[in-house]
Short mmCIF file of C-alpha atoms in Angstrom, two decimals:
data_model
loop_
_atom_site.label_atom_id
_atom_site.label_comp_id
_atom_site.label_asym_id
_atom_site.label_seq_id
_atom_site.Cartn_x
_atom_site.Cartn_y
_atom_site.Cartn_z
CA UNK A 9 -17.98 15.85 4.74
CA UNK A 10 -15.59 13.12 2.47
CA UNK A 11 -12.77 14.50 4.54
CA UNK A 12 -14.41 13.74 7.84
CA UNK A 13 -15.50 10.25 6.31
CA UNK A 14 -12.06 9.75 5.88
CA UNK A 15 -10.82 10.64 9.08
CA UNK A 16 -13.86 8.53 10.75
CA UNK A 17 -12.63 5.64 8.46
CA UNK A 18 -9.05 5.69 9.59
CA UNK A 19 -9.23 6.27 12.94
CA UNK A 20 -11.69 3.34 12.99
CA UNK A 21 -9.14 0.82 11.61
CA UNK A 22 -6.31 2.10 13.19
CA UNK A 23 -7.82 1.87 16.21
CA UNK A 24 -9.06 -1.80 15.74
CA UNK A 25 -5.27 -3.31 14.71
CA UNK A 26 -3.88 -0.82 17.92
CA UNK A 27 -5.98 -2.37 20.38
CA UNK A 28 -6.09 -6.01 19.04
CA UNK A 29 -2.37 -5.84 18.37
CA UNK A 30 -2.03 -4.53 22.15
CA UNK A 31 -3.89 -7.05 23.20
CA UNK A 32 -1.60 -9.03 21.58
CA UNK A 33 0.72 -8.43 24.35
CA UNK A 34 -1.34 -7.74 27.11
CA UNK A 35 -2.76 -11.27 27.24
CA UNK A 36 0.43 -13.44 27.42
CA UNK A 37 1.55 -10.71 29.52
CA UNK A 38 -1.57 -11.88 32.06
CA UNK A 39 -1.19 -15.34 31.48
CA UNK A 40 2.62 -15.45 32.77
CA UNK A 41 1.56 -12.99 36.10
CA UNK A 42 3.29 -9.78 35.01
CA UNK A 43 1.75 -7.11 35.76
CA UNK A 44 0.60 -4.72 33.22
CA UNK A 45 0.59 -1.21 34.61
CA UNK A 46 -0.94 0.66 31.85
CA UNK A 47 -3.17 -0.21 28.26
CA UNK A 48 -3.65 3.01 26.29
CA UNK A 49 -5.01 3.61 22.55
CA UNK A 50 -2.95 6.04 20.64
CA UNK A 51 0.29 7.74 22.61
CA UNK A 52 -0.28 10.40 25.66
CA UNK A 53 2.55 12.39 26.46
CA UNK A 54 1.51 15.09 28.89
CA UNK A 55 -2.39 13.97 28.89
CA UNK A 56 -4.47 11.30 28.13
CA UNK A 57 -8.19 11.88 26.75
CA UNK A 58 -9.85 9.44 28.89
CA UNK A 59 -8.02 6.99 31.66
CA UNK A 60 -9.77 4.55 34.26
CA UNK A 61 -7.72 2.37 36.67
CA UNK A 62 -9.61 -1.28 36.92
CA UNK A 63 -7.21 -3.32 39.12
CA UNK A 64 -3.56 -2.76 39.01
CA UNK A 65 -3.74 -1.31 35.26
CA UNK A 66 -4.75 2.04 34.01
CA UNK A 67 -6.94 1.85 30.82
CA UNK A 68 -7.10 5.01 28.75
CA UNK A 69 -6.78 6.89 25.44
CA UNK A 70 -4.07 9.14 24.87
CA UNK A 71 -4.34 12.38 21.84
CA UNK A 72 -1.58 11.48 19.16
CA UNK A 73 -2.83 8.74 16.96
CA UNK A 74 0.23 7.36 15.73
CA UNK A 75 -0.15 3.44 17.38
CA UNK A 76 -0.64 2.64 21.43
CA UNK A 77 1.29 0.78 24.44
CA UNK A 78 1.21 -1.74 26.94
CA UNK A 79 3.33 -0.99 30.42
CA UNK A 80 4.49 -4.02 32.09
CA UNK A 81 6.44 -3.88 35.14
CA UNK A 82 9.51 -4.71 35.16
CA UNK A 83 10.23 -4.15 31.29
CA UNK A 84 12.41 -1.42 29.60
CA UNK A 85 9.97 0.43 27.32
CA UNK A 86 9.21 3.22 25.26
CA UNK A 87 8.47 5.41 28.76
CA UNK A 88 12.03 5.05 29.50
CA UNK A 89 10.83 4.90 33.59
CA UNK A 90 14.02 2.77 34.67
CA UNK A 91 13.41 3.63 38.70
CA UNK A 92 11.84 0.37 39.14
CA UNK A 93 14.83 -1.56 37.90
CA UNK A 94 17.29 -0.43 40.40
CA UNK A 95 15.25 -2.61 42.58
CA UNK A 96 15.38 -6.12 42.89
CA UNK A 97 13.14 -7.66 40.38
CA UNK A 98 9.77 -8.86 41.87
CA UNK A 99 7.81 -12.24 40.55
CA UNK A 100 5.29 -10.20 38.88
CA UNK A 101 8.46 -7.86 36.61
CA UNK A 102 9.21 -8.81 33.02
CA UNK A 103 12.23 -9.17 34.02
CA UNK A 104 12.03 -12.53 36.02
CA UNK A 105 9.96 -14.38 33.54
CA UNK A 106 11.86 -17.12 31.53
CA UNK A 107 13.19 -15.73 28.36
CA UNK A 108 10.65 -17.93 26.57
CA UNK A 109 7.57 -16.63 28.46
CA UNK A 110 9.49 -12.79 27.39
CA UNK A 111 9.93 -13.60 23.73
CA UNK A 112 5.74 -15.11 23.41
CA UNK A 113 5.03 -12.18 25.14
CA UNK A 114 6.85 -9.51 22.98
CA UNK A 115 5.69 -11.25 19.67
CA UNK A 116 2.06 -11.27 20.76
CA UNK A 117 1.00 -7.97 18.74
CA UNK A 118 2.89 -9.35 15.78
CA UNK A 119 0.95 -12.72 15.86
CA UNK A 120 -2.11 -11.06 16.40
CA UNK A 121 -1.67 -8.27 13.24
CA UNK A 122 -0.71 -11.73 11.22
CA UNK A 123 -3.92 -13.56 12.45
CA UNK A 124 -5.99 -10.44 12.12
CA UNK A 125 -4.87 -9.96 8.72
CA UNK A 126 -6.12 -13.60 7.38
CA UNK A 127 -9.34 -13.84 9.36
CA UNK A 128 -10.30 -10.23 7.27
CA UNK A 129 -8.84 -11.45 4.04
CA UNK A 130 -10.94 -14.88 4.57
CA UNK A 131 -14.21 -13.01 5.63
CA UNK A 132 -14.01 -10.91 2.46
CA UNK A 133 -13.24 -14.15 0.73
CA UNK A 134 -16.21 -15.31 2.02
CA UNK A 135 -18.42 -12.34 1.96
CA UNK A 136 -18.04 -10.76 -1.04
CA UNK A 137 -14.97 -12.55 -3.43
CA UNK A 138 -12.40 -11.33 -4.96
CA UNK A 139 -12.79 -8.59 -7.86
CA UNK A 140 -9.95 -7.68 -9.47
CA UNK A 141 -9.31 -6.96 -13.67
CA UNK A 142 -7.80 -10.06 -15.21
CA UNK A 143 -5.13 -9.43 -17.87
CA UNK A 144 -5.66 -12.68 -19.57
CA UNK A 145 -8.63 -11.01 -21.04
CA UNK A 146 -6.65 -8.32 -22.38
CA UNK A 147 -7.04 -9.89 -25.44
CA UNK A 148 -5.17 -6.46 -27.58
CA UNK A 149 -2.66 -6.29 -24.57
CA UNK A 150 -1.99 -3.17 -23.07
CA UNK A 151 -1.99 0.02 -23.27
CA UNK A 152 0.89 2.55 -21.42
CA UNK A 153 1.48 5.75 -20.17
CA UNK A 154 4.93 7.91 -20.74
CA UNK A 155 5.98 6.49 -17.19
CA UNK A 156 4.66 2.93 -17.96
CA UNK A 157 6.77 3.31 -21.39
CA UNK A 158 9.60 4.47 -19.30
CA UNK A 159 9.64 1.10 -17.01
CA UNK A 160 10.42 -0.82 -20.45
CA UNK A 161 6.56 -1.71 -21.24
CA UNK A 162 5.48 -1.69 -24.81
CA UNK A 163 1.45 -0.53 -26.67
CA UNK A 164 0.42 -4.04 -27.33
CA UNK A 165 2.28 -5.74 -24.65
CA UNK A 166 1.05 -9.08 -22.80
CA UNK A 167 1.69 -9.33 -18.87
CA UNK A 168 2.82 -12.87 -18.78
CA UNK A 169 4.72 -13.15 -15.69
CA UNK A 170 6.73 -10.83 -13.01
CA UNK A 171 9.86 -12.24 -11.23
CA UNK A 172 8.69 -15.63 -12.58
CA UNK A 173 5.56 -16.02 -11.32
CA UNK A 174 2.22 -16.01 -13.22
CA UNK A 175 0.68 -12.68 -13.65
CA UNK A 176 -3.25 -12.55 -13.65
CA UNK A 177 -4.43 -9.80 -11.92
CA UNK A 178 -3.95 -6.09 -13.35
CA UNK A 179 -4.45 -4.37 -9.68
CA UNK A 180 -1.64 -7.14 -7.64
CA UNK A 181 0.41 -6.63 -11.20
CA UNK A 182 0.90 -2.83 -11.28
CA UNK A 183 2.24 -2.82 -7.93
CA UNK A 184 4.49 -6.57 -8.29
CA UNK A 185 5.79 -4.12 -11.08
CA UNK A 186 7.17 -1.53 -9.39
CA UNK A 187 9.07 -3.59 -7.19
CA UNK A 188 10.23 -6.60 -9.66
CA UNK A 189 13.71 -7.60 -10.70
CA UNK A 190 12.04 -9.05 -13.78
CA UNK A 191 8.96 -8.53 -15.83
CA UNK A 192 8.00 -11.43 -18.28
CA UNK A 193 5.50 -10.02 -21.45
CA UNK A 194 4.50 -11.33 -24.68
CA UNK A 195 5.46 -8.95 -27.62
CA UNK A 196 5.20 -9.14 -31.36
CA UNK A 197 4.16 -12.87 -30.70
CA UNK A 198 7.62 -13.44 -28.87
CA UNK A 199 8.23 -13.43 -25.11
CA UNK A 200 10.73 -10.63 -23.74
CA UNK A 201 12.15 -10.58 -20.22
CA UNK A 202 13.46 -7.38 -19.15
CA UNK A 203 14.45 -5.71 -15.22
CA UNK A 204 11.81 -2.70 -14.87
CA UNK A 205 14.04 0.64 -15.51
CA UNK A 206 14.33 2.39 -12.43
CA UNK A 207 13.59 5.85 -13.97
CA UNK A 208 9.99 4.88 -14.94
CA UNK A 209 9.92 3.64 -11.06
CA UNK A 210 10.93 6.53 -9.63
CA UNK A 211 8.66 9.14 -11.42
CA UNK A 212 5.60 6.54 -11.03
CA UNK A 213 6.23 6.87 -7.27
CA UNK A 214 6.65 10.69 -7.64
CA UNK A 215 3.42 11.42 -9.10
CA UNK A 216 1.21 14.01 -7.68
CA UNK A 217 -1.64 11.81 -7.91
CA UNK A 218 -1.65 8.02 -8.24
CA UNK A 219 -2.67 7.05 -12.23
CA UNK A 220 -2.55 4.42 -14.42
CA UNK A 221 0.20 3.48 -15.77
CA UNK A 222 -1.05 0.79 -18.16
CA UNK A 223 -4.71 0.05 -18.93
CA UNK A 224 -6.32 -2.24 -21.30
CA UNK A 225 -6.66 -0.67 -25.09
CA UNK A 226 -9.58 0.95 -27.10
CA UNK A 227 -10.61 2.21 -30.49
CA UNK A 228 -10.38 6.15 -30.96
CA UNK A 229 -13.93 6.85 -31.44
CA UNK A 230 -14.71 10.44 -30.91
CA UNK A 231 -16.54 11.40 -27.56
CA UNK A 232 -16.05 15.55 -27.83
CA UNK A 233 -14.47 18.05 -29.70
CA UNK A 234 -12.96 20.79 -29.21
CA UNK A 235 -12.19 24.41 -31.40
CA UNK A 236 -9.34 22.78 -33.30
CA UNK A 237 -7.90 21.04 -36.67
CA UNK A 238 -10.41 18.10 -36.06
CA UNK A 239 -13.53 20.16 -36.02
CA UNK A 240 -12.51 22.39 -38.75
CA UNK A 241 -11.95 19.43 -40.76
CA UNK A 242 -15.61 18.34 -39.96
CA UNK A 243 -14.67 15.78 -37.62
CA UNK A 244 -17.77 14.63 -35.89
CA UNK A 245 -18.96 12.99 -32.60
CA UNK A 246 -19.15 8.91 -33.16
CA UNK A 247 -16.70 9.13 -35.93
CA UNK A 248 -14.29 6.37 -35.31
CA UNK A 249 -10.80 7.15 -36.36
CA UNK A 250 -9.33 4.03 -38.59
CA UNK A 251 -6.09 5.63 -40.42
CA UNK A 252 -3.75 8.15 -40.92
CA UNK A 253 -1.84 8.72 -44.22
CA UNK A 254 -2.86 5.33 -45.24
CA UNK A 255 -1.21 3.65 -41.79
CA UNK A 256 -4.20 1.70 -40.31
CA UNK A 257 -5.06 2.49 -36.78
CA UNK A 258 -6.72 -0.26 -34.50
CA UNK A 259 -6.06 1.94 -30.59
CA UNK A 260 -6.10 5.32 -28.91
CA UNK A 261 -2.54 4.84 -28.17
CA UNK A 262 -1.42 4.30 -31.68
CA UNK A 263 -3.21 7.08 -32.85
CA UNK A 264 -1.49 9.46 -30.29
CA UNK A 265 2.09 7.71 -31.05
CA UNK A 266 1.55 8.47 -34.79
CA UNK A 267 0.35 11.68 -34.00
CA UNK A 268 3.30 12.85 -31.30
CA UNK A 269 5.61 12.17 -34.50
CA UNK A 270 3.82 14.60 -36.80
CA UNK A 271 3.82 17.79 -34.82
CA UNK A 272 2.34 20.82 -36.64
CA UNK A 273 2.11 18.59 -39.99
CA UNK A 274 -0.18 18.31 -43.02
CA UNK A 275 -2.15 14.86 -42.35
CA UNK A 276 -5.06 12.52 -43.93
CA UNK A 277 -7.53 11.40 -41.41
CA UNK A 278 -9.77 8.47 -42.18
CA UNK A 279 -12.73 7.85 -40.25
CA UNK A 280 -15.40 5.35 -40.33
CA UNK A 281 -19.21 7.12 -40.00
CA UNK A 282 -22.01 5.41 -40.04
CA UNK A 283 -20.35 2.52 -41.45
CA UNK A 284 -18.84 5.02 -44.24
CA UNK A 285 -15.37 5.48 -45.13
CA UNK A 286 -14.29 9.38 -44.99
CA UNK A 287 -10.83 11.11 -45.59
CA UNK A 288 -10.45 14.50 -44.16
CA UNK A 289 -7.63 16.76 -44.35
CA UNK A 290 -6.17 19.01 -41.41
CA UNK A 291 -2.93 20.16 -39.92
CA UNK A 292 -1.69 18.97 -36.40
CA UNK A 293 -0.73 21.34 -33.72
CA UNK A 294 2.76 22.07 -32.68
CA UNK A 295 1.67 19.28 -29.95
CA UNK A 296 0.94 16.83 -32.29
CA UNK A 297 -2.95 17.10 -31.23
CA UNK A 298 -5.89 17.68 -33.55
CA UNK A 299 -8.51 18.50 -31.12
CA UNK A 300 -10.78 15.87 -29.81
CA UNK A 301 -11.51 13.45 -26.73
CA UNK A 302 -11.74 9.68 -27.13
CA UNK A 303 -15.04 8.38 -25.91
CA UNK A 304 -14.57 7.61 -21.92
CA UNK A 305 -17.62 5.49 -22.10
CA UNK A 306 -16.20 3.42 -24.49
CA UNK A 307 -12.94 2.98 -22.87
CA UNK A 308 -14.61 2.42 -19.41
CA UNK A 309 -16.75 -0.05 -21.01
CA UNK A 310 -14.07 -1.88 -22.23
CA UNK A 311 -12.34 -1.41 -19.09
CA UNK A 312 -15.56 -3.16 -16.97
CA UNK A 313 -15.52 -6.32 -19.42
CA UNK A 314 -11.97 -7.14 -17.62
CA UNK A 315 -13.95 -7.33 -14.51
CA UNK A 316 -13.96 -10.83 -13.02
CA UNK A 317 -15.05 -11.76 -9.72
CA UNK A 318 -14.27 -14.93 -7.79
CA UNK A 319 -16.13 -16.44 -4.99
CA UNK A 320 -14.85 -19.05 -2.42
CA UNK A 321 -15.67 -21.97 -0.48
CA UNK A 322 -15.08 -21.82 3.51
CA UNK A 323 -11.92 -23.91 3.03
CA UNK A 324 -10.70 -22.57 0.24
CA UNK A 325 -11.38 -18.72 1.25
CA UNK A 326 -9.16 -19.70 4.42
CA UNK A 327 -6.41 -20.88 2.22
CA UNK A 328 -6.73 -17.71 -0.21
CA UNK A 329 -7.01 -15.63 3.00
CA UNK A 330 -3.47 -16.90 4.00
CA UNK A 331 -2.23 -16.41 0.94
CA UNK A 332 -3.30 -12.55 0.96
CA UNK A 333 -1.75 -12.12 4.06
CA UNK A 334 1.50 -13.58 2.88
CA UNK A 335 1.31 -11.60 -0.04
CA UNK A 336 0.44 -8.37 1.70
CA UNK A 337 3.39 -9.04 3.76
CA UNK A 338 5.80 -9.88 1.11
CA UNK A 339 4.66 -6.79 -0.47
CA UNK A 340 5.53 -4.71 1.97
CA UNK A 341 9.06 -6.03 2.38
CA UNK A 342 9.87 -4.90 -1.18
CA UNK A 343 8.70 -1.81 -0.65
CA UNK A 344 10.86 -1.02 2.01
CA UNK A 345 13.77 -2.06 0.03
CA UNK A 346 12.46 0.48 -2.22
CA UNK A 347 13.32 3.64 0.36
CA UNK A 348 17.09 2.65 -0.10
CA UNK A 349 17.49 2.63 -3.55
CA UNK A 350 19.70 5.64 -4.55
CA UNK A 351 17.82 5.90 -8.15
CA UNK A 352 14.18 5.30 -7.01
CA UNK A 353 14.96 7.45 -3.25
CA UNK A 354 11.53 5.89 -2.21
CA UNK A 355 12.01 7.87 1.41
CA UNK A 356 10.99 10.67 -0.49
CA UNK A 357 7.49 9.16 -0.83
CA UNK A 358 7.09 8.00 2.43
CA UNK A 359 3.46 8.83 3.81
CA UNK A 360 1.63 9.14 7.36
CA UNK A 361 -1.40 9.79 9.07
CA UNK A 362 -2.10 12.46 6.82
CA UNK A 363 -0.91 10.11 3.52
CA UNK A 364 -3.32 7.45 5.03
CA UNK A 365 -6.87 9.36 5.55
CA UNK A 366 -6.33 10.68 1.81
CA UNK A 367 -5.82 6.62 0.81
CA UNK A 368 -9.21 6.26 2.65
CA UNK A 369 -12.74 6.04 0.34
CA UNK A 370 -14.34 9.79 0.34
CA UNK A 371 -17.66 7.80 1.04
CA UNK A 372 -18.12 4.47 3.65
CA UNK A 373 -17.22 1.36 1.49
CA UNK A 374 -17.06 -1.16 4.51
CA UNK A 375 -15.00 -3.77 1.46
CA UNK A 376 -12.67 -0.74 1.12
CA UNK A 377 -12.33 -0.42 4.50
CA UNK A 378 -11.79 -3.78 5.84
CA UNK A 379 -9.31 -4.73 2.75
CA UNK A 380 -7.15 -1.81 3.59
CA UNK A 381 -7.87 -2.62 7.45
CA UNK A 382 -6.26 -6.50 6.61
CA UNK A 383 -3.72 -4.99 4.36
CA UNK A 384 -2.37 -2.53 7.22
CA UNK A 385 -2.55 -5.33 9.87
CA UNK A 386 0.22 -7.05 7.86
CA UNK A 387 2.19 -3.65 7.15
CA UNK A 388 2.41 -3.16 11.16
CA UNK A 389 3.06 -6.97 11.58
CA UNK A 390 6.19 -6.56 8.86
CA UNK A 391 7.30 -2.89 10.96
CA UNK A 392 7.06 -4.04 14.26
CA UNK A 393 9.21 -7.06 13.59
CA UNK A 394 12.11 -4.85 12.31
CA UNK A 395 14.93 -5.26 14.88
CA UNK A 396 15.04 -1.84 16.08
CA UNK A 397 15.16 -0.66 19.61
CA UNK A 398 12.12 0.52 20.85
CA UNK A 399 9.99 -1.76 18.61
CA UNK A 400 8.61 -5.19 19.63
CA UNK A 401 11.25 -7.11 16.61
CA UNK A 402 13.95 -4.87 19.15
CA UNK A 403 12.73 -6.05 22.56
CA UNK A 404 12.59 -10.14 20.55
CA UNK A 405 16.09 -9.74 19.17
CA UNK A 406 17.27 -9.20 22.82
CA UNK A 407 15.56 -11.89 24.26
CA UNK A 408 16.33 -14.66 21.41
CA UNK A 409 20.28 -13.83 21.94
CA UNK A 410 19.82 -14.43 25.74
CA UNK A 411 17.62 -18.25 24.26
CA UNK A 412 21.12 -18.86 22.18
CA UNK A 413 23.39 -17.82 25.03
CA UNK A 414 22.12 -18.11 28.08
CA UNK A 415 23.26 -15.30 28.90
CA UNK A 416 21.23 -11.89 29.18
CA UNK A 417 21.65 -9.09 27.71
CA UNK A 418 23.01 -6.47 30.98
CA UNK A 419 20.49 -3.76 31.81
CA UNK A 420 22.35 -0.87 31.18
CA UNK A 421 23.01 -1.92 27.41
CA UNK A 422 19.18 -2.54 27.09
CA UNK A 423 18.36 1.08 28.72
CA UNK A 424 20.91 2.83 26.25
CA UNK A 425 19.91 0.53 23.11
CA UNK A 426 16.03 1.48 24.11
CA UNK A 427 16.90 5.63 24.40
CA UNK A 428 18.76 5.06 21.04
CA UNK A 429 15.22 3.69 19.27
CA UNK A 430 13.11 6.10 20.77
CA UNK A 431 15.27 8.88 19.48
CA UNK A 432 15.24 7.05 15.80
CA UNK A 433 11.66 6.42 16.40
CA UNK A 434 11.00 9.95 17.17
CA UNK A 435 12.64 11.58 14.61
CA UNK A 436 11.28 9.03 12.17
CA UNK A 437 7.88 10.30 13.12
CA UNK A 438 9.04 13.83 12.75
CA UNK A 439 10.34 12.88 9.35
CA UNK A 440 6.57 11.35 8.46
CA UNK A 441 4.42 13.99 9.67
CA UNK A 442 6.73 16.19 8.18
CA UNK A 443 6.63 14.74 4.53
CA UNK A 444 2.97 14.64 5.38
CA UNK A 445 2.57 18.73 5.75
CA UNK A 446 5.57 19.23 2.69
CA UNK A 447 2.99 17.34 0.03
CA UNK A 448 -0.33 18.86 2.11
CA UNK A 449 1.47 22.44 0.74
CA UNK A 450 3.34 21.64 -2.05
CA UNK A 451 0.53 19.30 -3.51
#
């Protein structure tokens, strides 16, 4: 049932950005009299799932959800059906539009993605806010994991600022992270600027299973216990671990430093119960562990009181909805910078369809769904305008040269430069789904 909820959810939004981003291009296409031979949801080599002809264009659905096409005569596309230009071109081709009336046209679906993006973004604005954990009240700074730790971030530390900029929100800040030249914290009462280590980068993206790498921090105060040193030194539920060997212990994560350096080792644990100051005497594990859970409760708790939400005006949840969008976009510019880094290799982590319905809530969250929905509108915007062959930032790279020129680019260079991106575009889908089935095994 979750997995079908997911796969409902998906092809949902991918369906909404495939046929407003086609529209994108259909529209201009109308307004300048071309005529647009085909509209089709998702790809349909071989067979389509539905089709219906309404004028001189065939509407239908095709079976391979990986995006959808508009046909327009007289235009060198991804169907690579070049009969029609050996003919002279007709007033209703592509081809004999003004390169202006080409270039609105191919950047119609890009617009669109970019529009659709910041009306969603300003809807939830409106609708619901923004929630999001803010580190300024992280008042004990945070707390990191061993990848976290690897990136250069410190127990204790203060998220001031990343790559200059102010940083207040722990869910925008984990990911700015990753993909910073410089992280700004507060440490010891001094500020430190370092460049995130690449190392912690790469095994953050490597993970099995998305974590946190840095949380806020929380007192050790004992939730379970388990057959151990703890409970055979009368360690109790509530206790609330304060010390060890006289060293005094405010956090979880300073308790599990100290411990990871006395591994299998005589120690003095002092605990405050019921407001009472107790000593008790055990030996660590060859781990460094002494057998107990911190209490989740507590931590969530803690966790929760970082909560802020923050509700908007109409004009300002316009101006914050632009600002998303830009954001979303920027965002996903640094990540593809990301897949070329020898260190990082972030092609290795590259997800598709498959990658996507497991991103997608196991139950319907509709502010989930529409946040990811806006997010991935500006993700397709920033793809499509890449100037490859066979995409619509291909097809406007063309047509701007011809603008500077005056001069178009000859039809037998745009037929060979279109094969050459639908063979990269192919076997970049092959690479996808096939990264998708490697972790669907392997994972």
């Amino acid at each position: 049932m979750e997995l079908a909820t997911q796969i409902f959810q998906f092809i949902l939004s991918i369906s909404i950005l495939v046929v407003l981003h086609e529209l994108g291009h259909f529209l201009p296409a109308k307004w300048f009299k071309c005529r647009v031979e085909k509209f089709y949801l998702f790809f349909d080599p071989w067979f389509s799932l539905f089709k219906k002809k309404i004028g001189e264009t065939e509407y239908g659905i095709g079976w391979l959800p990986f995006g959808g096409y508009v046909k327009i005569s007289g235009m060198v596309d991804e169907s690579m059906d070049t009969e029609q230009l050996k003919q002279p071109a007709q007033p209703w081709e592509f081809r004999s539009k003004p390169a202006w009336q080409r270039l609105i046209i191919m950047l119609g679906g890009i617009i669109v993605n970019l529009i659709l993006a910041w009306a969603i973004f300003t809807g939830l604005n409106l609708s619901v806010g923004e929630q999001y954990h803010d580190l300024a009240k992280f008042q004990n700074g945070i707390a990191v994991s061993e990848e976290g730790a690897m990136m250069g971030l410190q127990n204790g530390d203060k998220i001031l600022k990343i790559d200059g900029k102010p940083a207040e929100r722990l869910e925008n800040s984990m990911i700015n992270m990753l993909l910073a030249d410089e992280v700004t914290v507060e440490r010891n009462g001094k500020e430190v600027t370092f460049k995130p280590n690449e190392d912690g980068i790469a095994h953050i993206l490597g993970a099995k299973t998305a974590k946190l790498y840095i949380s806020n921090r929380f007192a050790p105060v004992v939730d379970s216990i388990i057959e151990g040193p703890a409970k055979q030194a009368g360690l109790q539920i509530g206790d609330k671990i304060v010390g060890v060997d006289g060293k005094k212990i405010n956090f979880q994560d300073e308790l599990i430093q100290d411990l990871s350096n006395k591994k299998n080792t005589p120690i003095k644990l002092e605990v405050l119960r019921n407001s009472e100051l107790k000593t008790l005497d055990l030996t660590t594990t060859k781990d460094g562990k002494i057998g107990y859970f911190q209490n989740k409760n507590l931590a969530l708790k803690a966790f929760e009181q970082t909560e802020t939400t923050k509700e908007y005006s109409f004009f300002p949840a316009i101006g914050r909805g632009f600002e998303r969008t830009v954001e979303s976009l920027t965002m996903q510019i640094k990540q593809f910078k990301l897949m070329f880094n020898k260190k990082i290799k972030g092609y290795k982590n590259v997800g598709g369809p498959i990658a996507i319905i497991k991103m997608m809530p196991k139950e319907i969250d509709w502010v989930a769904f529409w946040s990811f929905t806006a997010m991935f509108s500006a993700w397709l915007a920033f793809l499509n305008l890449l100037p490859i062959p066979g995409l619509d930032g291909g097809h406007a790279l063309f047509t701007t040269w011809e603008l500077i020129t005056g001069k178009p680019v000859p039809q037998k260079v745009l037929e060979n430069a279109q094969m050459i991106g639908v063979i990269f575009l192919m076997g970049l889908m092959l690479l996808i789904f096939g990264s998708d089935i490697y972790k669907l095994i392997v994972k």
